Short mmCIF file of C-alpha atoms in Angstrom, two decimals:
data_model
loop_
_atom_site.label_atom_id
_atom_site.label_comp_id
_atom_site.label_asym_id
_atom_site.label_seq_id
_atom_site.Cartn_x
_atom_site.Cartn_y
_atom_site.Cartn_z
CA UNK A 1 13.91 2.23 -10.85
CA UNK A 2 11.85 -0.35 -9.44
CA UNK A 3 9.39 -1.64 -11.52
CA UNK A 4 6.13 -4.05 -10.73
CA UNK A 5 4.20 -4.88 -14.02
CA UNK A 6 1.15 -7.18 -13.07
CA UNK A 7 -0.83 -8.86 -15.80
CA UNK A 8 -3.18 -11.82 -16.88
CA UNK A 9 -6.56 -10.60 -14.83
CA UNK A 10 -9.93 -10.54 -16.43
CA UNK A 11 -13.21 -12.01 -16.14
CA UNK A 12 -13.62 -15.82 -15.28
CA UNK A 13 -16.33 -17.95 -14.57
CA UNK A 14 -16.70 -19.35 -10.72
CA UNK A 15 -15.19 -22.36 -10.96
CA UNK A 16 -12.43 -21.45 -13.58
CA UNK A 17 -8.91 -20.89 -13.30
CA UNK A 18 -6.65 -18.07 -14.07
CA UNK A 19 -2.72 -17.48 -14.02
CA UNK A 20 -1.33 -14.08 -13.09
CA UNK A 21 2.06 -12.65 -13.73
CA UNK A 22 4.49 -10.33 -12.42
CA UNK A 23 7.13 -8.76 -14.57
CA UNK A 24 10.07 -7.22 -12.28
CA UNK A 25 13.14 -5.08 -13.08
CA UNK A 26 14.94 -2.35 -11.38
CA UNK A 27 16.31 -4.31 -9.36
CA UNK A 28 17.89 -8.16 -8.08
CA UNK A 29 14.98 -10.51 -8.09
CA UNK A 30 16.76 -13.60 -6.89
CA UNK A 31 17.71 -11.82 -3.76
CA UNK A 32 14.18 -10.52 -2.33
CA UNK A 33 11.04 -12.39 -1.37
CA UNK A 34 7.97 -11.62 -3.31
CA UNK A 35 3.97 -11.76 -2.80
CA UNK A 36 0.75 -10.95 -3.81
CA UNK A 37 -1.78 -8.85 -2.32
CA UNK A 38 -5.25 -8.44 -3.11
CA UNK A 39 -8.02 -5.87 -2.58
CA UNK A 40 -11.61 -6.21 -2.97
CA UNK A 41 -13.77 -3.71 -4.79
CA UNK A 42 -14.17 -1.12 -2.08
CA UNK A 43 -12.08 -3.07 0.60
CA UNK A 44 -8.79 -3.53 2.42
CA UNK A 45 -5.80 -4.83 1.51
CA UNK A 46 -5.55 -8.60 2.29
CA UNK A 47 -2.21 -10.70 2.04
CA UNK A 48 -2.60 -13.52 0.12
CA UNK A 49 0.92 -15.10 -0.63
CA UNK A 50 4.07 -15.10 -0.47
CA UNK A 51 7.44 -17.31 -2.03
CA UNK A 52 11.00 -16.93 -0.77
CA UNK A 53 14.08 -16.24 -3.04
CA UNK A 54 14.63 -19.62 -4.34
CA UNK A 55 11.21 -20.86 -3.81
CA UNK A 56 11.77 -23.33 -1.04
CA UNK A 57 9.12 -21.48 1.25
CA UNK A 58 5.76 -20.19 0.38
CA UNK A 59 2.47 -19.62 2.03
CA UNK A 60 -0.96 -18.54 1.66
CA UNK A 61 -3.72 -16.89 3.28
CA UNK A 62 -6.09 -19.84 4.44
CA UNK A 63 -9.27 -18.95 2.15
CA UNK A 64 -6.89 -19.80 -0.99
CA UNK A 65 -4.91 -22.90 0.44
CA UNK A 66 -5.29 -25.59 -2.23
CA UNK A 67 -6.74 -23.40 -4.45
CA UNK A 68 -3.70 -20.96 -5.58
CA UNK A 69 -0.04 -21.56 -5.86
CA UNK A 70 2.99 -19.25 -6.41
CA UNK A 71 5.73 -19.94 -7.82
CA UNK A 72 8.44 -17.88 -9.80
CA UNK A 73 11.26 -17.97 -12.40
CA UNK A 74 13.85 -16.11 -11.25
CA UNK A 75 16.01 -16.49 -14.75
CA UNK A 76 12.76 -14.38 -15.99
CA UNK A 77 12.54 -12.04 -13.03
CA UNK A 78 9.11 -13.16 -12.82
CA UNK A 79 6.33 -13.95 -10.59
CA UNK A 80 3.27 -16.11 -10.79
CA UNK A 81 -0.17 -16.78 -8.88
CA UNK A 82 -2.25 -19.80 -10.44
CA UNK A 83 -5.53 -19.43 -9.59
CA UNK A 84 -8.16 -22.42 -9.25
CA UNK A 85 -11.36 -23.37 -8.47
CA UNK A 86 -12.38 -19.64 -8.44
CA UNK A 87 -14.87 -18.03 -5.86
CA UNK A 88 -16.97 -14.74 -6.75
CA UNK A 89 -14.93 -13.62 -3.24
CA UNK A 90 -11.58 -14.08 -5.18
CA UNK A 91 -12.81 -10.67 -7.11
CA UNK A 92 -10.35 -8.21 -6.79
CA UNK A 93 -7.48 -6.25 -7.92
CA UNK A 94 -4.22 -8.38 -7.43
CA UNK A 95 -0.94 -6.43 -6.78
CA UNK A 96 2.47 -7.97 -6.66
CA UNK A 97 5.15 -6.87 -4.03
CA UNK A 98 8.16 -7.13 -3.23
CA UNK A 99 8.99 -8.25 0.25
CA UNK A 100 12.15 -6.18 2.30
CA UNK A 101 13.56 -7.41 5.27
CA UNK A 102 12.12 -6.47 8.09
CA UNK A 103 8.90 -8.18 6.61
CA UNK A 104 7.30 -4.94 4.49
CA UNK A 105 5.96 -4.38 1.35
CA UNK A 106 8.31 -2.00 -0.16
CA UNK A 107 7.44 -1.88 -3.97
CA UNK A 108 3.96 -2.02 -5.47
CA UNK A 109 3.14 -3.00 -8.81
CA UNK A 110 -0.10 -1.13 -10.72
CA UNK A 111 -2.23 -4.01 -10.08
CA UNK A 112 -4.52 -6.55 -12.38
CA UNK A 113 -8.19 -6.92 -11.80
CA UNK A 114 -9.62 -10.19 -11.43
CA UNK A 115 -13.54 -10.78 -12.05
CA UNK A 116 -15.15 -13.87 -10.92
CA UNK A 117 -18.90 -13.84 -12.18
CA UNK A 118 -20.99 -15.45 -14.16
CA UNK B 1 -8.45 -16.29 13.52
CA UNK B 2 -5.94 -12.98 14.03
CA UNK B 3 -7.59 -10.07 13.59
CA UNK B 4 -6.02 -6.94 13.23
CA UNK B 5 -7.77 -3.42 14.32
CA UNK B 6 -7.39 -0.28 12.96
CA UNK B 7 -10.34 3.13 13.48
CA UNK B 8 -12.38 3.08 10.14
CA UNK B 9 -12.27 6.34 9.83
CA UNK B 10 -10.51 9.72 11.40
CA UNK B 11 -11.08 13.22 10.57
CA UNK B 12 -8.04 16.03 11.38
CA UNK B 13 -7.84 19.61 10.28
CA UNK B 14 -5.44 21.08 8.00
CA UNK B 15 -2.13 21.52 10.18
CA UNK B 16 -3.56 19.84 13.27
CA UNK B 17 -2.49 15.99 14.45
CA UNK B 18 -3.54 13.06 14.23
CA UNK B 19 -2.47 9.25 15.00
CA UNK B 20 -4.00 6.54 13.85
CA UNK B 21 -3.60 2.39 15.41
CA UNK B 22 -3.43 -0.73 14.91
CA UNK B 23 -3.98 -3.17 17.47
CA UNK B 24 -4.71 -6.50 18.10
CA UNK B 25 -8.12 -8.21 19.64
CA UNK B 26 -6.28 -10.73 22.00
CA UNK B 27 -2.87 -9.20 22.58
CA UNK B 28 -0.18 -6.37 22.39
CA UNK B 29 1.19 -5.31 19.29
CA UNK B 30 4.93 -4.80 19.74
CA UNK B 31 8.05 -4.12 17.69
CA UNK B 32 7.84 -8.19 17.17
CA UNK B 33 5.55 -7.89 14.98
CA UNK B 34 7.54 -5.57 12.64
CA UNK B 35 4.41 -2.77 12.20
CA UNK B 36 4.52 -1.30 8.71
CA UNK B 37 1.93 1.37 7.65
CA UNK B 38 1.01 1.96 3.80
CA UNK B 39 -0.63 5.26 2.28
CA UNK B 40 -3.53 4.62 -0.53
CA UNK B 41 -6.04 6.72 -2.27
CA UNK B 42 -8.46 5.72 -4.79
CA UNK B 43 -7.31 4.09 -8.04
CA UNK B 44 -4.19 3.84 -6.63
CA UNK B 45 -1.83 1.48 -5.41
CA UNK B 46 -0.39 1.49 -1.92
CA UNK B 47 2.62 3.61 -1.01
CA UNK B 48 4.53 2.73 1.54
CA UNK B 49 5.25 5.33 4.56
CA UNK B 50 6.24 3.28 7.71
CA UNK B 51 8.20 0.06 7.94
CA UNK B 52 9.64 -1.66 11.20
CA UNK B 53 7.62 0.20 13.53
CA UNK B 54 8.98 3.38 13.05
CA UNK B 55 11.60 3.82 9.69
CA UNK B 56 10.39 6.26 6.71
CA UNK B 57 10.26 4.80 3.75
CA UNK B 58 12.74 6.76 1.43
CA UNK B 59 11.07 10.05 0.17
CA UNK B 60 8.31 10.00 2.58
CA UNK B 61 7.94 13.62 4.34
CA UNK B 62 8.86 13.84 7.70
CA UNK B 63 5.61 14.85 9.11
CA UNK B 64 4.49 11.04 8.89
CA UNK B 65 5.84 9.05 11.92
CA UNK B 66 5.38 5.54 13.31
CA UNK B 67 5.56 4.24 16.70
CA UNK B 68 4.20 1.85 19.63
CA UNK B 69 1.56 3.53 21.90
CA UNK B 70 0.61 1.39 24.63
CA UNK B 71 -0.45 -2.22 23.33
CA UNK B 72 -0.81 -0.69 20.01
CA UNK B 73 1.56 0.58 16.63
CA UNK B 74 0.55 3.85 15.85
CA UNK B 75 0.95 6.37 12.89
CA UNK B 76 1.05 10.24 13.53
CA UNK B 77 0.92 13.19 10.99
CA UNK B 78 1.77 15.94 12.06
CA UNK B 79 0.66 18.95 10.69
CA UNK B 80 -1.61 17.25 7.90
CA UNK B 81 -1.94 18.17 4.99
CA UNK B 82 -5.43 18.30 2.44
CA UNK B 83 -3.10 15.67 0.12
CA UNK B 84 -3.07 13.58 3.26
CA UNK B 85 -6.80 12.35 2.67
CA UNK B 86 -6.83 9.12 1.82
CA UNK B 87 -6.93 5.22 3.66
CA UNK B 88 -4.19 4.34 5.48
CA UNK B 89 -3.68 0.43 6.15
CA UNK B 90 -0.97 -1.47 8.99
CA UNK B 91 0.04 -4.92 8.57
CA UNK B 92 1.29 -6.99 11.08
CA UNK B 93 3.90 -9.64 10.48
CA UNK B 94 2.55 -13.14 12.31
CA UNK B 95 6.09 -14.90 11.51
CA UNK B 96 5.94 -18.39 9.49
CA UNK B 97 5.54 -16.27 6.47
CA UNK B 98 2.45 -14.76 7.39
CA UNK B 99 0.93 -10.77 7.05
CA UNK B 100 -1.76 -9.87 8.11
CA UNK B 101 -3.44 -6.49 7.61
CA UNK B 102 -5.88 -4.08 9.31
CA UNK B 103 -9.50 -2.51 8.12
CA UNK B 104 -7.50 0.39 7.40
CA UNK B 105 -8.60 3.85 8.20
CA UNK B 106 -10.43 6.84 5.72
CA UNK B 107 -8.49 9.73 7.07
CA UNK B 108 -10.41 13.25 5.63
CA UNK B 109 -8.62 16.65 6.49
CA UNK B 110 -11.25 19.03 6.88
#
């Protein structure tokens, strides 16, 4: 079975930073790419990034460029989304997926809430 | 800026039909853009229905069914259900490693 297990969310100050992580088993994680996906507090889902097998390719959604970064350790079947310079519009629940080709989200994890306030 | 457009909300009747879209403000969505459709309802997370326009995600009932109407991907229930009532989403794959997803859509069966 698949399994998505988000953590490291909670409340930050704007301005702060936070790192988020993404335990995954079930399945090959070397061979699939990964991403995040956020949702605002009664809002849509919004893409925010995504990192390729080996890492080589990522990108972003342009209101975090500069400010996040994914990355991932494959030898941990692990993903990661550091999270800087914090806006109160980064508040949101964070979900990790994992990417199958042709270009879907097939897995979900549970999701980890992120508060930006002061 | 792409912006993708879905109807903010839909309301069908127990057993009746509806389809939902998801277009695009400046130009035709087509199987290019690999359409996949995702089911959520509060608290939840997303569960995926529809992926490359118009493939069932495994376990998904057969009543659910994607497609391209027009300039636009589309998702159809047929014969809803009352545990169909929830917000349906479509993303849109841009290429270069880059999704981006609709409004999505408050379906109520009523």
């Amino acid at each position: 079975e698949v399994l998505l297990v988000e953590s490291g969310g909670g409340l930050v100050q704007p301005g702060g930073s936070l790192r988020l992580s993404c335990a995954a088993s079930g399945f090959t994680f070397s061979s699939h790419w990964m991403s995040w996906v956020r949702q605002a507090p009664g809002k849509g889902l919004e893409w925010v990034a995504y990192i390729k097998q080996d890492g080589s390719n990522k990108n972003y959604v342009d209101s975090v460029k500069g400010r996040f970064t994914i990355s991932r350790d494959n030898a941990k079947t692990s993903l990661y989304l550091q999270m800087n310079s914090l806006r109160a519009e980064d508040t949101a629940m964070y979900y990790c997926a994992r990417l199958d080709y042709p270009q879907y989200f097939q897995h979900w994890g549970q999701g980890t809430l992120v508060t930006v306030s002061s | 800026q792409t912006v993708v457009t879905q109807e903010s909300s839909f309301s069908v009747s127990p057993g009746g039909t509806v389809t939902l879209t998801c277009g695009l403000t400046s130009v035709s969505v087509s199987t290019s853009y690999y359409p996949s459709w995702y089911q959520q309802t509060p608290g939840q997370a997303p569960r995926t229905l529809i992926y490359n326009t118009n493939t069932r995600s495994s376990g998904v009932p057969a009543r659910f069914s994607g497609s391209i109407l027009g300039n636009k991907a589309a998702l159809t229930i047929t014969g809803a259900q009352a545990d169909d009532e929830s917000d349906y989403f479509c993303v849109l794959y841009m290429g270069s490693g880059i999704w981006v997803f609709g409004g999505g859509t408050k379906l109520t069966v009523l």
